[in-house]
Amino acid sequence: MAGVAHAPQARSKGRGTGPRAIPRAFPLTVIQGLLGLVDAALAWGTFLLAYRLRYIPWPPTAGDLLALAHPRELVRTLALEAFRPYLEICLITPLPLFLWLRSARLYALKGAFSWVEDAFGVLRATTMTSFVLIVLAFMYRGIFEFREFSYSRGIFLLHWGLLTLVVLGVRAFVRRAQVLARRRGYNLIPAVIVGEGDLAELCLSEMRAKPQLGYRIVGVLSTSPVPGKTSSPPSLRIGRVEDLPEIVRQFRIEQVFITDPALNPDLLFETILRCWRTSRVAFSVVPNLLSCLPSKTELDQIGVLPMIKLFQEPLRGPNRYLKRAFDVTIALLALILLGPLLLLIAVLIKLDSRGPILFRQERVGMDGRLFTLYKFRTMRADADEQPHRAMMTQLIRGSLRVAPAINAPRLENERQPDDARRVLYGKVPNDRRITRIGRWLRRWSLDELPQFLNVLKGEMSVVGPRPPIPYEVEHYSSWHRKRLEVKPGITGLWQVSGRNRLPFERMVELDLYYIEHWSLWLDVKILLLTLPAIFRGETE
């Protein structure tokens, strides 16, 4: 198992010297207080600027705009007699902004965060702030002192736009600073993992691959009843689950990840109580995705027996038509807006190598129906599919770990380096069949763009599981075939969840999770996360 730096074992029950306790970071309350003051200044400043912009001579000169950028000029606005009806509204502007930013956890500076969720949180906070101000302006009216005064709607609209931009900019700066600090070992939450096996290994590797998540894994606690019967290297083990309260106290642990589904519930409950006597440490269970209860459930009762009915497929009734309308809209917009780029790619492919522009391949769609998938050609026209067929056969069967060359996939019974990582699903490593322009197209996922034609034909969706090749499906287990219950997609949950780090089984689990938890918002979120995943190279 790899994922944390090697450290000596903890001093627990006579087992040598433990890793150093993690020093306490700079008080986050100070930073949060400073961030609150910045938000207040932005709320007041943007309101004053919106007022001045509303009544500035149009078109404004560069000198007028530069003058408004000076804080002294903005403060002078407060003394203007014409500004008097807006004064009380301006003064209370930071209050609703604080409340909505806090509800969106945008003052939480520890733990994982999402750029997309932050952006939506800021948008929601500034929108609700503007809504509150508008309601106050048109109902409060200075306790009816300005009953006959006509408030300018343009000021509130300008204020909303300016406030959204500057708060987004500040939050982007703060999050970027957090990422840089975490890569240098700061702003990290000390954590331990309870349990061993595949889930613990995946948890460790994820924390190592994404330091921006904000966790520093101190070590692993064994749950094996027999000493020595564990899968983690000795350098990672710092004790047993019974030692957790002492380890929490000694290393100031703030987060515990439980990855062993077979852990005795009584032992776990007793251990949590012992930990909470001295510290309010947070506990999180890392479940196997297949064991999660779907969100599409319904409580029922048969006689005296309570029942939970599981909706195997949420895409039925109105949801199916809603998703289809969403797919058609996105596909049409993409083909229209990207038309010049598609034409340029077609010309480059023709100039780079002989053969057709489009690559047509038979794929398996919803309910096992076959269809022809379109992609830009990225390989030589005479490329043999046998290397990919052999690799996928062994990968699905779970025997393939690393493939250093096309014709020589490395199997489990062969010697491998300790840090060997799994093959990227669907891609042959060091593939010499790929053309020069094809390698560039694959790096930026531009070869997938013609699949919007498949979306318009109704064979695919914009978001969904990856469409498999028939010879892949031949090796599927029965539970693997559940991913064929919906239309395949151009992008999907597994593409934006670390595709170049996830084994085949985890990818299938993510597909099943998507099927059971589908919502239009989930599709939008996956689309918004696709571009960052492409820029990070996680979809290669």
XYZ file of C-alpha atoms in Angstrom:
540
model
C 0.000 0.000 0.000
C 1.351 3.428 -0.893
C 0.024 6.810 -0.020
C 1.941 8.337 2.891
C 5.558 8.912 3.674
C 7.190 6.089 5.569
C 7.254 6.775 9.280
C 8.370 4.797 12.310
C 5.677 2.956 14.219
C 3.908 4.681 17.056
C 4.815 4.236 20.689
C 1.857 2.031 21.443
C 1.990 -1.005 23.645
C 5.753 -1.175 23.546
C 6.251 -0.761 19.820
C 9.113 1.654 19.361
C 9.165 5.338 18.597
C 6.150 6.851 16.834
C 5.963 9.589 14.229
C 6.211 13.155 15.384
C 3.047 14.832 16.522
C 1.798 17.301 13.941
C 2.266 20.877 15.164
C -0.792 23.074 15.413
C -1.241 25.411 12.482
C -1.686 29.165 12.593
C -5.125 29.840 14.183
C -7.649 29.623 11.385
C -10.034 31.895 13.291
C -7.683 34.786 12.584
C -7.677 34.052 8.849
C -11.446 33.580 8.866
C -11.859 36.908 10.646
C -9.667 38.651 8.067
C -11.639 37.001 5.276
C -14.865 38.265 6.871
C -13.484 41.817 6.971
C -12.522 41.542 3.304
C -16.047 40.371 2.435
C -17.535 43.297 4.358
C -15.279 45.758 2.553
C -16.222 44.183 -0.791
C -19.950 44.337 0.025
C -19.772 48.023 0.935
C -17.330 48.976 -1.809
C -19.245 47.313 -4.635
C -22.509 48.935 -3.501
C -20.911 52.389 -3.509
C -19.269 51.695 -6.862
C -22.563 50.488 -8.337
C -24.256 53.710 -7.205
C -21.549 55.900 -8.741
C -21.516 53.901 -11.997
C -25.282 54.244 -12.276
C -25.123 58.046 -12.320
C -21.754 58.606 -13.994
C -21.893 60.469 -17.338
C -22.103 57.988 -20.197
C -19.905 57.042 -21.910
C -17.436 57.443 -19.044
C -13.877 58.568 -19.622
C -10.855 56.678 -18.370
C -10.263 59.451 -15.834
C -13.766 59.019 -14.408
C -13.285 55.283 -13.955
C -9.842 55.687 -12.387
C -11.221 58.268 -9.968
C -13.930 55.861 -8.819
C -11.317 53.181 -8.149
C -9.834 55.311 -5.372
C -11.217 54.358 -1.909
C -11.408 57.998 -0.817
C -13.696 58.811 -3.731
C -15.993 55.916 -2.878
C -16.159 56.916 0.808
C -17.205 60.443 -0.235
C -20.349 58.844 -1.673
C -21.656 58.325 1.871
C -21.868 62.085 2.390
C -23.885 62.738 -0.768
C -27.438 63.898 -0.061
C -28.715 61.923 -3.063
C -27.290 58.734 -1.507
C -29.281 59.141 1.714
C -32.112 56.704 0.734
C -29.508 54.002 0.061
C -27.413 54.539 3.214
C -29.128 52.044 5.548
C -29.288 49.445 2.774
C -25.571 49.838 2.117
C -24.685 49.491 5.801
C -26.479 46.155 6.249
C -25.194 44.652 2.978
C -22.447 42.507 4.622
C -24.879 40.776 7.006
C -26.842 38.632 4.495
C -23.619 38.033 2.577
C -21.945 36.642 5.727
C -24.882 34.369 6.475
C -25.128 32.872 2.989
C -21.376 32.456 2.561
C -21.255 30.725 5.919
C -24.146 28.421 4.989
C -22.192 27.464 1.848
C -19.158 26.604 4.059
C -17.057 29.225 2.300
C -15.442 30.225 5.585
C -14.374 26.609 6.236
C -10.659 26.524 5.520
C -9.952 22.927 6.529
C -10.715 19.725 4.660
C -11.706 19.085 1.082
C -13.359 21.667 -1.140
C -14.744 21.821 -4.666
C -14.108 24.705 -7.046
C -17.482 24.142 -8.704
C -19.395 24.018 -5.410
C -17.566 27.131 -4.227
C -18.586 28.979 -7.399
C -22.219 27.967 -6.986
C -22.054 28.860 -3.286
C -20.786 32.352 -4.099
C -23.412 32.814 -6.806
C -26.160 31.721 -4.424
C -24.833 33.976 -1.645
C -24.608 37.116 -3.798
C -27.970 36.450 -5.436
C -29.732 36.016 -2.087
C -27.944 39.093 -0.733
C -29.251 41.178 -3.635
C -32.722 39.721 -3.164
C -32.725 40.703 0.523
C -31.556 44.222 -0.326
C -34.254 44.649 -2.961
C -36.964 43.496 -0.551
C -35.704 45.921 2.104
C -35.468 48.793 -0.361
C -39.000 48.430 -1.650
C -40.674 47.571 1.689
C -38.620 49.268 4.414
C -38.051 52.638 2.652
C -36.273 54.190 5.634
C -39.300 53.534 7.902
C -41.390 55.251 5.206
C -39.136 58.330 5.232
C -38.555 57.759 1.518
C -42.071 56.601 0.710
C -42.183 58.546 -2.536
C -38.583 57.816 -3.536
C -38.047 55.609 -6.600
C -35.119 53.240 -6.063
C -32.966 52.457 -9.093
C -33.091 48.806 -10.136
C -29.884 49.334 -12.112
C -27.927 49.927 -8.885
C -29.004 46.579 -7.443
C -28.227 44.802 -10.717
C -24.766 46.392 -10.945
C -24.103 45.610 -7.296
C -25.025 41.943 -7.802
C -22.696 41.603 -10.796
C -19.762 43.411 -9.188
C -20.146 41.599 -5.869
C -20.290 38.206 -7.582
C -17.106 38.892 -9.563
C -15.017 40.181 -6.654
C -16.145 37.513 -4.161
C -15.425 34.815 -6.740
C -11.982 36.321 -7.273
C -11.215 36.413 -3.556
C -12.400 32.830 -3.023
C -10.364 31.636 -6.007
C -7.282 33.321 -4.532
C -7.916 31.793 -1.099
C -8.450 28.294 -2.491
C -5.349 28.570 -4.668
C -3.349 29.650 -1.626
C -4.747 26.639 0.254
C -3.654 24.253 -2.509
C -0.133 25.701 -2.559
C 0.075 25.583 1.240
C -1.120 21.978 1.366
C 1.436 20.887 -1.203
C 4.051 22.249 1.190
C 2.597 20.431 4.171
C 0.479 23.190 5.711
C -3.283 23.463 6.334
C -3.570 19.672 6.548
C -5.864 17.694 8.825
C -4.026 14.901 10.665
C -5.897 11.664 9.996
C -5.619 7.897 10.382
C -7.160 5.021 8.463
C -8.803 2.159 10.329
C -8.782 -1.051 8.299
C -6.871 -2.619 5.456
C -7.528 -3.991 2.014
C -8.601 -2.445 -1.272
C -10.658 0.365 0.247
C -7.834 1.411 2.558
C -5.386 1.281 -0.354
C -7.674 3.408 -2.515
C -8.150 5.892 0.337
C -4.396 6.194 0.855
C -3.593 6.593 -2.829
C -6.328 9.222 -3.234
C -4.974 11.292 -0.344
C -1.504 11.116 -1.849
C -2.617 11.943 -5.386
C -4.742 14.896 -4.226
C -3.008 16.888 -1.483
C -5.585 19.619 -2.065
C -8.069 17.419 -0.222
C -6.333 18.654 2.899
C -5.509 15.464 4.828
C -2.216 14.127 6.152
C -2.416 10.398 6.816
C -0.395 9.700 9.957
C -0.751 5.932 9.582
C -2.961 2.879 9.412
C -4.598 1.036 12.307
C -4.906 -2.697 11.856
C -8.208 -4.482 12.480
C -6.839 -7.991 11.950
C -7.331 -10.184 15.037
C -4.127 -12.098 14.290
C -0.853 -10.145 14.604
C 1.052 -10.073 11.350
C -1.997 -11.006 9.217
C -2.242 -7.588 7.625
C -1.785 -6.294 4.091
C -0.233 -2.899 4.804
C 3.540 -2.440 5.059
C 4.860 -2.366 8.653
C 6.103 1.191 8.128
C 2.498 2.398 7.738
C 1.017 0.567 10.704
C 1.036 2.602 13.906
C -1.190 0.426 16.028
C -4.449 -1.457 16.286
C -7.999 -0.194 16.428
C -7.961 -0.601 20.229
C -5.105 1.945 20.364
C -7.117 4.640 18.575
C -7.924 6.816 21.663
C -4.245 7.005 22.625
C -3.163 7.714 19.032
C -5.791 10.448 18.716
C -4.461 12.119 21.847
C -0.771 11.658 21.026
C -0.846 12.851 17.403
C -3.764 15.308 17.694
C -5.790 13.342 15.158
C -8.832 15.229 13.848
C -10.200 12.756 11.292
C -10.595 8.974 11.303
C -11.404 7.097 8.072
C -12.977 3.677 8.638
C -12.445 1.399 5.625
C -13.147 -2.027 7.153
C -16.826 -2.953 6.584
C -16.448 -6.021 8.811
C -15.334 -4.041 11.863
C -17.221 -5.096 15.005
C -19.915 -2.401 15.604
C -19.691 -2.764 19.398
C -15.930 -2.326 19.343
C -16.238 0.680 17.017
C -18.908 2.337 19.183
C -16.880 1.827 22.354
C -13.726 3.176 20.673
C -15.562 6.293 19.432
C -16.849 7.009 22.934
C -13.349 6.647 24.392
C -11.987 9.043 21.757
C -14.687 11.631 22.421
C -13.846 11.768 26.106
C -10.740 13.784 25.237
C -11.255 15.067 21.684
C -14.086 15.738 19.252
C -12.453 13.796 16.436
C -14.531 13.318 13.273
C -15.311 9.807 12.042
C -16.095 8.975 8.417
C -16.954 5.586 6.941
C -15.513 4.885 3.485
C -18.055 2.425 2.061
C -17.881 0.087 -0.862
C -20.001 1.876 -3.467
C -22.031 -1.231 -4.141
C -23.058 -1.430 -0.494
C -24.408 2.134 -0.436
C -28.156 2.573 -0.141
C -29.413 4.303 -3.297
C -30.925 7.728 -2.850
C -33.925 6.670 -4.958
C -35.696 4.774 -2.181
C -39.202 4.571 -0.790
C -40.406 3.416 2.610
C -43.171 0.848 2.525
C -44.756 -1.684 4.845
C -46.037 -5.193 4.172
C -48.087 -6.355 7.125
C -45.980 -5.514 10.149
C -42.732 -5.708 8.180
C -41.069 -2.388 7.240
C -39.652 -2.415 3.726
C -37.302 -0.201 1.747
C -38.087 -0.287 -1.952
C -35.059 0.401 -4.141
C -35.594 2.173 -7.449
C -33.175 0.379 -9.733
C -33.587 2.926 -12.499
C -34.380 6.596 -11.828
C -34.419 7.377 -15.554
C -38.055 6.627 -16.166
C -41.160 8.680 -16.826
C -40.525 12.457 -17.033
C -36.850 12.013 -16.073
C -36.146 10.129 -19.303
C -37.607 12.976 -21.415
C -35.844 15.610 -19.320
C -32.466 13.960 -19.855
C -33.140 13.556 -23.586
C -34.014 17.251 -23.933
C -30.842 18.127 -22.032
C -28.743 15.875 -24.300
C -30.141 17.286 -27.532
C -29.670 20.881 -26.364
C -26.043 20.349 -25.332
C -25.208 18.353 -28.493
C -26.654 20.980 -30.835
C -24.863 23.820 -29.045
C -21.579 21.907 -29.073
C -21.728 21.080 -32.792
C -22.665 24.657 -33.713
C -20.098 26.401 -31.519
C -17.298 23.918 -32.218
C -17.920 23.700 -35.968
C -14.720 25.571 -36.979
C -12.639 23.440 -34.598
C -14.119 20.232 -36.028
C -13.231 21.367 -39.551
C -9.655 22.215 -38.496
C -9.196 18.808 -36.844
C -10.477 17.064 -39.975
C -7.911 18.900 -42.125
C -5.061 18.073 -39.704
C -5.962 14.384 -39.675
C -5.906 14.263 -43.469
C -2.538 16.012 -43.615
C -1.018 13.808 -40.899
C -1.733 10.305 -42.218
C -3.642 8.318 -44.806
C -7.095 7.042 -44.025
C -10.592 8.271 -43.213
C -11.211 11.257 -40.934
C -13.740 9.493 -38.757
C -13.153 6.194 -36.998
C -16.263 4.022 -36.812
C -16.456 1.270 -34.229
C -19.194 -1.058 -33.049
C -20.106 -0.429 -29.405
C -22.630 -1.823 -26.965
C -25.352 0.598 -25.923
C -28.343 0.523 -23.597
C -29.845 -2.924 -23.024
C -27.035 -4.503 -25.045
C -28.033 -2.948 -28.368
C -25.161 -2.451 -30.816
C -24.515 0.899 -32.492
C -21.766 2.582 -34.491
C -19.721 5.055 -32.480
C -17.994 7.969 -34.216
C -14.595 9.347 -33.221
C -11.855 11.265 -34.955
C -9.278 8.774 -36.190
C -6.202 8.804 -33.923
C -4.475 5.623 -35.170
C -3.020 4.394 -38.418
C -5.654 3.104 -40.808
C -4.167 -0.423 -40.712
C -3.916 -0.587 -36.894
C -4.562 -4.022 -35.373
C -7.105 -4.236 -32.540
C -5.525 -7.372 -31.023
C -3.312 -5.548 -28.460
C -6.341 -3.713 -27.082
C -8.467 -6.868 -27.095
C -5.814 -8.832 -25.162
C -5.251 -6.056 -22.638
C -8.962 -5.510 -21.970
C -9.577 -9.242 -21.543
C -6.963 -9.487 -18.812
C -7.884 -6.131 -17.281
C -11.564 -7.050 -16.859
C -10.603 -10.410 -15.436
C -8.530 -8.517 -12.864
C -5.147 -9.994 -13.733
C -3.476 -7.044 -15.429
C -1.469 -4.614 -13.312
C 1.075 -2.854 -15.508
C 1.644 -3.010 -19.257
C 5.021 -1.535 -20.219
C 4.599 -2.433 -23.887
C 1.778 -3.215 -26.265
C 2.655 -6.820 -26.907
C 3.800 -7.720 -23.420
C 1.180 -7.015 -20.751
C 2.525 -7.678 -17.278
C 0.491 -10.103 -15.211
C 0.159 -10.711 -11.484
C 2.473 -13.696 -11.538
C 5.265 -11.575 -12.972
C 7.559 -9.502 -10.807
C 6.523 -5.855 -10.549
C 7.917 -2.812 -8.788
C 6.282 -1.915 -5.487
C 4.950 1.363 -6.817
C 3.289 -0.187 -9.863
C 0.007 1.423 -10.648
C -2.922 0.001 -12.541
C -3.337 0.384 -16.255
C -5.507 3.259 -17.444
C -8.795 1.635 -18.382
C -9.365 1.417 -22.121
C -5.899 2.671 -23.153
C -2.959 0.567 -24.299
C 0.244 1.967 -22.714
C 2.993 3.153 -25.082
C 0.717 2.509 -28.044
C 2.758 2.886 -31.249
C -0.347 2.687 -33.418
C -1.297 6.279 -32.528
C -0.488 9.025 -35.041
C 1.167 12.326 -34.142
C -2.021 14.369 -34.372
C -3.890 11.490 -32.733
C -1.758 11.697 -29.605
C -2.570 15.397 -29.309
C -6.277 14.776 -29.901
C -6.321 12.111 -27.187
C -4.472 14.329 -24.717
C -7.229 16.940 -24.920
C -10.082 14.436 -25.557
C -10.881 16.146 -28.863
C -11.235 12.791 -30.609
C -14.516 12.312 -28.708
C -16.287 15.341 -30.246
C -17.990 13.464 -33.147
C -19.908 11.465 -30.538
C -22.291 14.404 -30.280
C -23.684 12.957 -33.533
C -24.414 9.740 -31.634
C -26.190 11.832 -29.020
C -28.439 13.455 -31.642
C -29.220 10.003 -33.080
C -30.372 8.876 -29.627
C -27.682 6.203 -29.256
C -25.732 7.995 -26.533
C -26.139 10.630 -23.836
C -23.821 13.501 -23.033
C -23.260 12.026 -19.552
C -23.319 8.315 -18.795
C -21.198 5.154 -18.546
C -18.488 4.576 -21.125
C -19.757 2.565 -24.147
C -17.924 -0.800 -24.133
C -16.729 -2.788 -27.132
C -18.514 -6.124 -27.713
C -15.427 -8.193 -26.886
C -15.210 -6.395 -23.542
C -18.791 -7.290 -22.656
C -18.042 -10.963 -23.358
C -15.925 -11.001 -20.179
C -18.354 -9.056 -17.989
C -19.688 -10.568 -14.789
C -23.439 -10.365 -14.188
C -23.140 -7.236 -12.035
C -20.929 -5.558 -14.646
C -23.842 -5.758 -17.112
C -25.939 -3.458 -14.920
C -24.023 -0.530 -16.376
C -25.798 -1.244 -19.692
C -29.188 -0.259 -18.216
C -28.812 3.353 -19.422
C -27.441 5.013 -22.538
C -23.647 5.342 -22.599
C -22.169 8.816 -22.367
C -19.390 10.964 -23.808
C -18.260 11.819 -20.283
C -19.185 10.298 -16.960
C -18.629 10.102 -13.247
C -15.553 7.891 -13.490
C -13.847 10.221 -15.986
C -13.964 13.094 -13.483
C -13.168 10.938 -10.425
C -9.555 10.098 -11.188
C -9.744 7.856 -14.255
C -5.972 7.373 -14.400
C -5.939 6.023 -10.842
C -9.041 3.823 -10.681
C -9.111 0.081 -11.441
C -11.831 -1.457 -13.585
C -13.958 -2.638 -10.655
C -14.110 0.882 -9.168
C -15.089 2.318 -12.531
C -18.030 -0.066 -12.764
C -19.064 0.826 -9.211
C -19.030 4.519 -10.103
C -21.184 3.813 -13.158
C -23.708 1.945 -10.999
C -23.666 4.752 -8.459
C -24.436 7.221 -11.247
C -27.325 5.091 -12.534
C -28.920 4.786 -9.092
C -28.374 8.428 -8.092
C -29.082 10.152 -11.414
C -30.349 13.717 -11.389
C -30.120 16.572 -13.866
C -27.967 18.463 -11.365
C -25.543 15.501 -11.246
C -25.230 15.650 -15.048
C -24.532 19.401 -14.914
C -21.951 18.909 -12.166
C -20.141 16.168 -14.121
C -20.067 18.389 -17.215
C -18.573 21.261 -15.213
C -15.921 18.932 -13.766
C -14.984 17.460 -17.156
C -12.938 20.420 -18.423
C -10.756 20.631 -15.259
C -10.212 16.846 -15.493
C -9.074 17.240 -19.126
C -6.640 20.039 -18.237
C -5.203 17.890 -15.426
C -4.678 15.037 -17.865
C -6.990 12.672 -15.965
C -8.974 11.662 -19.063
C -6.050 10.554 -21.187
